[in-house]
Amino acid sequence: EDSAGDFPEVPGVELPRELYESPAPDRFTRVHLEPSDGELRSLLRTHAAKAKAAGRKPFVEFGKASSGACMEFTFSLHDRRMTDALSGTYLIHLNLDQWGAAPSRASFDVSDVPAFFELDERGRPTGRSTEITLGDFDTPQDMARVLKPFFQGGSR
């Protein structure tokens, strides 16, 4: 049975912001932004600058609270292998159910969640992105093996 089956899709779920914070802030940053925080492009520019100041690479993480795959990813972050895969990154989590068309207006083409996009120093997509289908990855070890080259490689 695929692991995402442990977290069935539930429409209209609102989860506490704290759930999206980094479980290892000394290794990687993870923040959750909501539309009430401001305009998306401006927020991404601000957080890309914060990432640079902290010596971390900025990425946007698109998800949905109603997605079992996204919850699997979130709960896997407590695993040391995932902490290692994300080391040195600054993840900006956005719930697509909340943001509507704003991501596509900001040049993000998201077809499935969770999806990750690398940002440049001005908060714009670099063109590097990846999506993960968690049915193909049963454990945090599998996720880390696939995600580490994406997060640790590429442009600086």
XYZ file of N, CA and C in Angstrom, residues 3-4 6-8 13 15-24 28 30 61 64-83 86 91 93 114 116 132 134 138-141 143 147:
156
model
N 2.328 4.852 0.801
C 2.411 5.531 2.094
C 1.497 6.744 2.185
N 1.180 7.377 1.055
C 0.298 8.535 1.101
C -1.105 8.126 1.550
N -1.836 6.744 4.153
C -1.934 6.975 5.589
C -2.535 8.342 5.897
N -2.477 9.251 4.926
C -2.966 10.610 5.099
C -3.936 10.925 3.968
N -5.190 10.519 4.102
C -6.147 10.740 3.005
C -6.387 12.224 2.772
N -9.018 21.591 5.083
C -8.268 21.440 6.328
C -7.386 22.663 6.549
N -4.365 23.835 9.027
C -3.419 23.321 10.006
C -2.654 24.477 10.639
N -2.191 24.294 11.871
C -1.463 25.381 12.538
C -0.155 25.708 11.822
N 0.170 26.976 11.752
C 1.388 27.462 11.106
C 2.631 26.758 11.664
N 2.617 26.471 12.977
C 3.771 25.853 13.634
C 4.123 24.494 13.023
N 3.128 23.801 12.454
C 3.385 22.500 11.839
C 4.412 22.629 10.716
N 4.442 23.797 10.072
C 5.293 23.997 8.904
C 6.671 24.556 9.233
N 6.943 24.807 10.491
C 8.256 25.327 10.861
C 9.293 24.209 10.829
N 10.533 24.577 10.655
C 11.624 23.609 10.593
C 11.792 22.890 11.923
N 11.874 21.548 11.888
C 12.160 20.812 13.118
C 13.649 20.869 13.473
N 14.476 21.394 12.570
C 15.927 21.508 12.799
C 16.399 22.873 12.320
N 18.253 23.799 8.689
C 17.507 24.394 7.578
C 16.340 25.200 8.135
N 12.418 26.612 7.567
C 11.150 26.367 6.862
C 10.122 27.322 7.443
N 8.240 25.807 -1.516
C 7.605 24.491 -1.402
C 6.101 24.706 -1.538
N -0.475 21.337 -0.224
C -1.888 21.490 0.142
C -2.093 20.751 1.453
N -2.797 21.385 2.371
C -3.083 20.734 3.655
C -3.941 19.500 3.451
N -4.667 19.457 2.350
C -5.552 18.329 2.080
C -4.835 17.157 1.410
N -3.543 17.304 1.113
C -2.798 16.274 0.389
C -2.061 15.328 1.330
N -2.350 14.049 1.216
C -1.632 13.049 2.006
C -0.142 13.068 1.717
N 0.223 13.256 0.452
C 1.643 13.287 0.084
C 2.359 14.455 0.764
N 1.696 15.597 0.859
C 2.312 16.757 1.506
C 2.473 16.525 3.005
N 1.504 15.877 3.621
C 1.621 15.579 5.048
C 2.739 14.557 5.289
N 2.860 13.576 4.407
C 3.968 12.617 4.512
C 5.301 13.359 4.471
N 5.436 14.298 3.535
C 6.673 15.068 3.432
C 6.916 15.844 4.725
N 5.910 16.556 5.204
C 6.052 17.367 6.417
C 6.484 16.513 7.602
N 5.848 15.387 7.798
C 6.192 14.550 8.949
C 7.537 13.845 8.775
N 8.015 13.707 7.540
C 9.327 13.090 7.309
C 10.474 14.013 7.705
N 10.192 15.316 7.869
C 11.255 16.281 8.144
C 11.944 16.046 9.482
N 11.338 15.271 10.348
C 11.954 14.953 11.638
C 13.009 13.853 11.507
N 13.072 13.205 10.358
C 14.042 12.138 10.128
C 15.417 12.758 9.833
N 16.458 12.212 10.427
C 17.808 12.780 10.263
C 18.259 12.798 8.798
N 17.808 11.829 7.991
C 18.209 11.802 6.573
C 17.568 12.948 5.804
N 16.345 13.291 6.171
C 15.705 14.439 5.524
C 16.344 15.740 5.999
N 16.684 15.820 7.275
C 17.388 16.992 7.783
C 18.684 17.181 7.014
N 18.029 18.486 3.445
C 17.601 19.883 3.417
C 18.595 20.846 4.050
N 13.284 26.898 3.091
C 12.041 26.502 2.428
C 10.928 27.483 2.776
N 7.112 27.617 2.518
C 5.941 26.780 2.264
C 4.724 27.641 1.931
N 3.685 17.524 -3.311
C 4.516 18.702 -3.096
C 5.442 18.974 -4.276
N 8.743 21.759 -5.508
C 9.796 22.627 -4.985
C 10.435 23.395 -6.134
N 7.548 15.570 -6.147
C 7.715 14.195 -5.696
C 6.351 13.537 -5.580
N 4.817 10.707 -3.699
C 5.224 9.922 -2.538
C 4.819 8.468 -2.603
N 8.488 5.159 -0.149
C 7.805 4.645 1.041
C 8.373 5.149 2.357
N 9.588 5.659 2.343
C 10.235 6.031 3.604
C 10.927 7.385 3.472
N 11.203 8.023 4.602
C 12.001 9.257 4.544
C 13.363 9.012 3.879
N 13.916 7.821 4.047
C 15.194 7.495 3.409
C 15.065 7.592 1.893
N 12.816 9.378 0.217
C 12.621 10.791 -0.132
C 13.951 11.537 -0.094
N 15.648 13.725 -2.985
C 15.641 15.181 -2.817
C 17.013 15.796 -2.562
